[in-house]
Amino acid sequence: MEATGFSVLTAIIFIPIIAGVVILFLDRKNRDLVRGVGVTAAAAVLALSLAVYFGYDNFVKADGGLIESQQALLDSGAELSGAQMFADALAFEQRVVWVESLGIAYHVGVDGVSAPMVLLTGMVAVAGVLISWNIEDRLREFMAFFMFLVAGVYGVFIAVDLFMLFFFYELAIFPMYLLIAGWGWVKLREYAAMKLTLYILVGSVFALVGAVAMYFAAGAYFTGSGADVFEAAVASGILPADSGAYSWSIVQLTLAAENGAFAIEILGIDGLNFERFWFPFMFMGFGVLAGVFPFHNWSPDGHVAAPTAVSMIHAGVLMKVGAFAALRSGMQLLPDGADTHLPWIVFLTLINVVYGALIAFRQRDFKYVIGFSSVSHMGLVSMGWATMNLTGMTGAGIQMFSHGAMTALFFGVVGMVYDRSHTRDIPSLGGFIKVMPWVGVAFVIGGLTSMGMPGLSGFIAEFPIFQGMWAASEQITLQLGAFQLSNYYSVIVIIAALGIVITAAYVLRVAGQVFFGEFDAARYHDVGNIEMTDRIVLIILGSPLIILGLYPPIMAPMIESGIRPLIALLGGG
Amino acid sequence: MEFDLWAQLPSVLPEIGLTALAILVLFADIYGSPAARRNVVFISAVGMALLALVPLIWLPDPKLFENGALLWGGMVNYDPLSQIFKVMLLLAGAVTCLMAAGDKGVGDKGEFYLIVIVATLGGLMMSSASDLILVFVALETLSIPLYMLASFRRGDARSAESGMKYFLYGAFASAIMLFGFSLLYGFTGTTGLSGIADAINSSVGDSVVAVMTALVMVVVGFGFKISAVPFHFWTPDVYEGAPTPVTAFVSVSSKAASFVLLVRFLTAAFPVDLVIGGVIIQDFWVNLLIVISIVSMTLGNVVALRQSNIKRLLAYSSIAQAGYTLIGVAALQGANDSLAVASVSFYMFMYIFTNLLVFGGVILFIAATDSEEISDMAGLNRRSPWLALFITIGLLSLGGIPPAAGFFGKFLLFQAAVNSNLVGLALIAVTNAIIALYYYLVVIKVMYVDSGPDDDVPIAIPRSYAWSLGITALVVILLGTIAVTPVYDWAALGALGL
């Protein structure tokens, strides 16, 4: 799709920012106005996100749309250019030069991987505002910072400029810190907020140095041996006419990666090239936010300490920001590094899946169960990336959306139960479905999704990941001495699938103990049913799980179209 | 070159204007009516702000500075680098005046503004000096007023101690630096910065140790001024004891003026092609600065973790910030130095506004609570949401979090480092940035999360502070977003005159 003058994505970023600033100027006693501005902005953003999602869906599926043109390209047997395919897949683009002399541009656009994430962010933003309806303490500041957080998250998903991706990534960190530290669970919040912030920052700043190195390497390539590649790309319209050789554009960096600009020797060590050196910084740097083992430690504490709305956006969206950025800046820009490193990183993701589930099983605290289940499920996303084939990565893309909605739903449920019962201790709860039928049903739907029940979105996501993993054992040939890592991929699949059994166990245990069984009417005499705002939250987050589960074509082809350029880059099938 | 007064006058017009302003303030304070005396603060602030326009109106002629032409008998550079620093120093002086206005015992005395103007004059001369003699005169014109300012609250023992310490350390450092200058003059027979390199190349032969001794001595002097480790010992005590507006002024003006002079001195007197007896002098000072940079960042940040007094915390933070900025100076190696120069200029530009913003907020906090302890900032968000927000924006900028300007500042420094193959230095710097963010976040946490005994007592922001803090906060945000391009491009021009 051609770049247009104004993109709806720009409105999606700036509406929350403007709303946040406006809220800061409101009278703090006028709570209705604060809430009104907040919910209006969030609803507007959700509406625009829906427009983007279905607009992109149409772009993909229309006659002569992206799927057909990609298929034609594959059938033609021509040599595939990942950069070209990525540029073709972008829609709703807008590009405004920001710092010309440094090659930094405000460049937004969505592809098949990010469009579902845009929709997810919109859903969770509305749900977060609604579930924070009755916050007593400094509602104005809470709402304003929440809006800034939403804007930062959006920015990462729609950035087509690597610098902009970092800018918005770091922009999201501070409001998140303040929301958790200021409005979180008193016992843990200061520790958890600081831990989370530092973990996330450590990863991203090391990745930033890697990105700077890539910027110079690509620039040197395009001014030197790759000058003709650059000119051809500008002439054919992949790159805008005013782009310079040194640029942060992800399209341009992808082009450099594809043409071997990053395959340069460094440090004089045999077999260690630029890509292999920087890939762990880029992938694991962002992987920290996706909770990749052993850097997952911030996540359960962070989720538990955060106020409900922030837990929702954190587990629901921010962990996806990490996985998404790892994909975009790690795998897409350093494909050779991905080929080298992902075959061992996949073992880490297995630990995520199984270990996260086991720990979740042992928790007494309702919210910790959900926190560790996120670690487990995000492991599946990273595992899907590590398959490096179309099936597995498409599954991971769906899992990002499915888990995002599901875990936000879970945290919403926990928050609703906790707000009324004032405890999260699982053994002392029970029978809550009698007083809160909506919440109980929502939990069961989420629970079935998380254990991969067919008919719900979890199955659509997890099955392809395992399938892709199994298939990957034939395509990956990396050897560690005499040790062929991919021989063990099928074992990984089996163990990970057993992890699902553990998931089922802890979900059923929690459902049984919290929502069924004896209801202690004397202790919980003041627990009543939920309000209208809460019901809207449950509907917004719960219905996509069912819709996607029953009708996968609403999302799967789109994600597949976004994965195909990456497959071309990674050289897999 | 024939002396053409009208062509050369614009290069020192801001200095002439400042001198006139100083005389005006002096007379207004002594002979003026009480009303005129109250307006001294506005005369000074507006005067300096207007003078900041002068370098923007009379732009230097590229034909002159690209050939390294000097004005006023080889004393003065007239190039974009000096212009950008002149603008930032004048604005720093103007904002300092506004922020001092409400401070009892400081801002109500007319001579305070006079001294600030004279110190700014010294800073301006430093940013364009190209001769050892003028360098030293400018340096002392800046330093001596600062010693006086530090001890401005005469009745207060801490202020007096602060001024005395600053003076003793400062005089000592100046003496060492002057010794270095005299050695350089002795070897070369010239005091012009650009003449030194030529003279060394042609006449010194292989007395590399002697040249390096002189170089180290000069770097020591600069190290004191920018409070780099191990010449930083005065910083915490002076920052803590001096009246807070003075601390703000010391932390920005003296540092910015010294950095521009350091850049100019190293590139002009010890350029890349200076080789003595097979030793490349540039490698020597680059490595020296890398070491100083790493030690300053690390020590500043680690010690700042333990501080409970906000002014001491900012003192150690400013030591660390000097370390970051030195990355840009160390990245000056090689021929392509425009990224490095631009990163130093941009960093100082944003640092001036950032630090003034933080200190402005701290002045109000101290005035309201009569305490400098971080723990007494508890509940500041409830007492004055805007004050807390201003301080937060400043701290985030120091920590390098967007949309505040510090993010771009740090990014440009890291970029310059990677460009000069200093990837290791960049990685150490980002590690330090994380340590630093910890203690900035702790202060923010205290303001937003903790509750204090006086939570219900609002703090009012006086009008002059509302203006100065609001404008600086806005500048900090703009410098991190839409104003990056013009300022960065302007800063990048600075390399042309070197």
Coordinates of C-alpha atoms in Angstrom, one line a residue, chain A residues 108-374:
Chain A
V108 CA 4.4 4.3 11.2
G109 CA 2.7 1.4 9.5
V110 CA 1.3 -2.0 10.3
D111 CA 1.9 -5.5 8.9
G112 CA 0.3 -8.8 9.5
V113 CA 2.1 -9.3 12.9
S114 CA 1.4 -5.9 14.3
A115 CA -2.2 -5.3 13.2
P116 CA -3.6 -7.8 15.7
M117 CA -1.4 -6.2 18.3
V118 CA -2.9 -2.8 17.6
L119 CA -6.4 -4.3 18.1
L120 CA -5.3 -6.0 21.3
T121 CA -3.9 -2.8 22.7
G122 CA -7.1 -1.0 22.0
M123 CA -9.1 -3.7 23.7
V124 CA -6.9 -3.7 26.8
A125 CA -6.8 0.1 26.9
V126 CA -10.6 0.3 27.2
A127 CA -10.8 -2.6 29.6
G128 CA -8.1 -0.9 31.7
V129 CA -9.9 2.4 32.0
L130 CA -13.2 0.7 32.8
I131 CA -11.7 -1.5 35.5
S132 CA -10.0 1.5 37.1
W133 CA -13.4 3.3 37.3
N134 CA -13.5 3.5 41.1
I135 CA -9.9 4.1 42.0
E136 CA -9.9 6.4 45.1
D137 CA -6.4 7.8 45.2
R138 CA -5.4 10.4 42.7
L139 CA -7.5 9.2 39.9
R140 CA -6.4 12.1 37.7
E141 CA -2.7 11.1 37.8
F142 CA -3.5 7.5 37.4
M143 CA -5.6 8.1 34.3
A144 CA -3.0 10.4 32.7
F145 CA -0.1 8.0 33.2
F146 CA -2.2 5.1 32.0
M147 CA -2.8 7.1 28.8
F148 CA 0.9 7.7 28.3
L149 CA 1.6 4.0 28.8
V150 CA -1.0 3.1 26.2
A151 CA 0.6 5.6 23.7
G152 CA 4.1 4.1 24.3
V153 CA 2.9 0.6 23.7
Y154 CA 1.1 1.6 20.5
G155 CA 4.2 3.4 19.3
V156 CA 6.3 0.2 19.5
F157 CA 3.9 -1.9 17.5
I158 CA 3.5 0.5 14.7
A159 CA 7.1 1.8 14.4
V160 CA 8.7 1.2 11.0
D161 CA 11.7 3.2 12.2
L162 CA 14.0 1.4 14.6
F163 CA 14.9 4.6 16.5
M164 CA 11.2 5.3 17.0
L165 CA 10.7 1.8 18.3
F166 CA 13.2 2.4 21.0
F167 CA 11.8 5.8 21.7
F168 CA 8.4 4.5 22.4
Y169 CA 9.7 1.5 24.2
E170 CA 11.5 3.6 26.7
L171 CA 8.6 6.0 26.8
A172 CA 6.4 3.2 28.2
I173 CA 8.8 2.4 31.0
F174 CA 8.3 5.4 33.2
P175 CA 4.5 5.5 33.4
M176 CA 4.6 1.8 34.1
Y177 CA 7.0 2.3 37.0
L178 CA 4.9 5.0 38.5
L179 CA 1.6 3.2 38.1
I180 CA 2.9 0.1 39.8
A181 CA 4.8 1.9 42.6
G182 CA 2.1 4.4 43.2
W183 CA -1.1 2.4 42.9
G184 CA 0.0 -1.2 43.3
W185 CA -0.3 -3.7 46.1
V186 CA 1.3 -2.0 49.1
K187 CA 3.3 -4.9 50.4
L188 CA 5.3 -5.5 47.2
R189 CA 4.9 -2.5 44.9
E190 CA 8.1 -0.6 45.5
Y191 CA 10.3 -3.6 45.2
A192 CA 8.5 -5.1 42.2
A193 CA 8.2 -1.8 40.3
M194 CA 11.9 -1.1 40.6
K195 CA 12.9 -4.6 39.7
L196 CA 10.7 -4.7 36.7
T197 CA 11.9 -1.3 35.5
L198 CA 15.5 -2.1 35.8
Y199 CA 15.2 -5.5 34.2
I200 CA 13.4 -4.1 31.2
L201 CA 15.8 -1.1 30.9
V202 CA 18.9 -3.3 31.1
G203 CA 17.7 -5.3 28.1
S204 CA 16.7 -2.4 26.0
V205 CA 19.7 -0.2 26.4
F206 CA 22.1 -3.0 25.4
A207 CA 19.9 -3.6 22.4
L208 CA 20.1 0.1 21.7
V209 CA 23.9 -0.1 21.4
G210 CA 23.5 -3.0 19.1
A211 CA 21.0 -1.0 17.0
V212 CA 23.5 1.9 16.8
A213 CA 26.1 -0.6 15.6
M214 CA 23.7 -1.9 13.0
Y215 CA 22.9 1.7 11.8
F216 CA 26.6 2.4 11.1
A217 CA 27.3 -1.0 9.6
A218 CA 24.3 -0.6 7.2
G219 CA 25.3 3.0 6.4
A220 CA 28.8 2.0 5.6
Y221 CA 27.5 -0.8 3.4
F222 CA 25.2 1.5 1.5
T223 CA 27.8 4.1 1.0
G224 CA 30.4 1.6 0.0
S225 CA 29.9 -1.8 -1.7
G226 CA 26.2 -1.7 -1.6
A227 CA 25.7 1.7 -3.2
D228 CA 24.0 0.1 -6.2
V229 CA 21.7 -1.9 -4.0
F230 CA 20.7 1.3 -2.4
E231 CA 20.1 3.1 -5.6
A232 CA 18.1 0.2 -7.0
A233 CA 15.9 0.1 -3.9
V234 CA 15.2 3.9 -4.1
A235 CA 14.5 3.6 -7.8
S236 CA 12.0 0.7 -7.3
G237 CA 10.3 2.5 -4.5
I238 CA 11.1 0.2 -1.6
L239 CA 12.8 3.1 0.1
P240 CA 11.4 6.6 -0.1
A241 CA 13.1 9.0 -2.5
D242 CA 14.6 11.2 0.2
S243 CA 16.2 8.5 2.3
G244 CA 19.9 8.7 3.0
A245 CA 22.4 5.9 3.1
Y246 CA 22.5 6.1 6.9
S247 CA 19.0 5.4 8.1
W248 CA 17.0 3.9 11.0
S249 CA 14.3 2.7 8.7
I250 CA 13.6 -0.9 9.4
V251 CA 12.9 -1.5 5.8
Q252 CA 16.3 -0.2 4.9
L253 CA 18.1 -2.1 7.7
T254 CA 16.3 -5.3 6.5
L255 CA 17.6 -4.6 3.0
A256 CA 21.1 -4.3 4.4
A257 CA 20.7 -7.5 6.4
E258 CA 19.5 -9.4 3.4
N259 CA 22.4 -8.3 1.3
G260 CA 25.0 -9.3 3.8
A261 CA 25.9 -5.9 5.2
F262 CA 26.0 -7.4 8.7
A263 CA 28.1 -10.4 7.8
I264 CA 31.3 -8.6 8.7
E265 CA 34.1 -10.1 10.7
I266 CA 34.6 -8.5 14.1
L267 CA 37.1 -8.9 16.9
G268 CA 39.1 -11.2 14.6
I269 CA 37.5 -14.4 16.0
D270 CA 36.8 -17.1 13.5
G271 CA 33.1 -17.8 13.0
L272 CA 32.0 -14.8 15.1
N273 CA 30.6 -12.2 12.8
F274 CA 28.7 -9.0 13.5
E275 CA 25.3 -10.7 13.3
R276 CA 26.2 -13.5 15.6
F277 CA 27.7 -11.1 18.1
W278 CA 24.8 -8.7 18.3
F279 CA 21.9 -11.1 18.0
P280 CA 21.8 -12.2 21.6
F281 CA 21.8 -8.5 22.7
M282 CA 18.9 -7.7 20.4
F283 CA 16.8 -10.8 20.9
M284 CA 17.4 -11.4 24.6
G285 CA 17.4 -7.7 25.3
F286 CA 13.8 -7.5 24.2
G287 CA 13.2 -11.1 25.3
V288 CA 13.6 -9.8 28.9
L289 CA 10.2 -8.1 28.5
A290 CA 8.8 -11.2 26.9
G291 CA 9.8 -13.1 30.0
V292 CA 12.4 -15.4 28.4
F293 CA 14.1 -17.7 31.0
P294 CA 16.3 -16.8 32.9
F295 CA 15.1 -13.2 32.7
H296 CA 11.5 -13.9 33.6
N297 CA 12.0 -13.2 37.2
W298 CA 10.6 -9.6 37.2
S299 CA 7.3 -10.7 35.7
P300 CA 5.3 -12.5 38.4
D301 CA 6.3 -10.0 41.0
G302 CA 5.5 -7.1 38.7
H303 CA 2.2 -8.5 37.7
V304 CA 1.1 -9.3 41.2
A305 CA 2.2 -5.9 42.6
A306 CA 0.5 -3.9 39.8
P307 CA -3.0 -2.4 40.1
T308 CA -5.4 -4.5 38.0
A309 CA -5.5 -2.2 35.0
V310 CA -1.7 -2.2 34.8
S311 CA -1.5 -6.0 35.3
M312 CA -3.8 -6.3 32.4
I313 CA -1.9 -4.1 30.1
H314 CA 1.4 -5.4 31.4
A315 CA 0.8 -9.1 31.0
G316 CA -1.6 -8.6 28.2
V317 CA 0.2 -6.2 26.0
L318 CA 3.7 -5.3 27.3
M319 CA 5.1 -8.8 27.2
K320 CA 4.0 -8.9 23.6
V321 CA 5.9 -5.7 23.0
G322 CA 9.0 -7.5 24.1
A323 CA 8.3 -10.5 21.9
F324 CA 7.3 -8.3 19.0
A325 CA 10.5 -6.1 19.3
A326 CA 12.6 -9.2 19.6
L327 CA 11.1 -10.4 16.3
R328 CA 11.3 -7.1 14.5
S329 CA 14.8 -6.0 15.6
G330 CA 16.4 -9.3 16.4
M331 CA 15.2 -11.9 13.9
Q332 CA 14.3 -9.6 11.0
L333 CA 17.5 -7.6 11.1
L334 CA 20.0 -10.3 12.1
P335 CA 18.7 -13.4 10.4
D336 CA 22.1 -15.2 10.4
G337 CA 22.3 -14.6 14.1
A338 CA 18.9 -16.1 14.5
D339 CA 20.0 -19.2 12.6
T340 CA 22.9 -19.5 14.9
H341 CA 21.4 -18.7 18.3
L342 CA 17.7 -19.7 18.2
P343 CA 18.5 -23.5 18.2
W344 CA 19.8 -23.2 21.7
I345 CA 17.5 -20.4 22.9
V346 CA 14.7 -22.8 22.2
F347 CA 15.8 -24.8 25.2
L348 CA 15.3 -21.8 27.3
T349 CA 11.8 -21.3 26.0
L350 CA 11.0 -24.9 27.0
I351 CA 12.1 -24.2 30.5
N352 CA 9.7 -21.2 30.4
V353 CA 6.8 -23.4 29.4
V354 CA 7.3 -26.2 31.9
Y355 CA 8.9 -24.4 34.8
G356 CA 6.4 -21.5 34.6
A357 CA 3.5 -24.0 34.7
L358 CA 5.0 -26.0 37.6
I359 CA 5.5 -22.9 39.7
A360 CA 2.0 -21.7 38.9
F361 CA 0.7 -24.9 40.2
R362 CA 2.3 -24.4 43.6
Q363 CA 0.9 -20.9 44.3
R364 CA -1.6 -20.1 47.0
D365 CA -2.0 -16.5 45.8
F366 CA -4.6 -16.3 43.0
K367 CA -2.7 -13.5 41.2
Y368 CA 0.6 -15.3 41.3
V369 CA -1.0 -18.3 39.6
I370 CA -1.9 -16.0 36.7
G371 CA 1.5 -14.3 36.8
F372 CA 3.4 -17.5 36.4
S373 CA 1.0 -18.8 33.8
S374 CA 2.0 -15.8 31.7

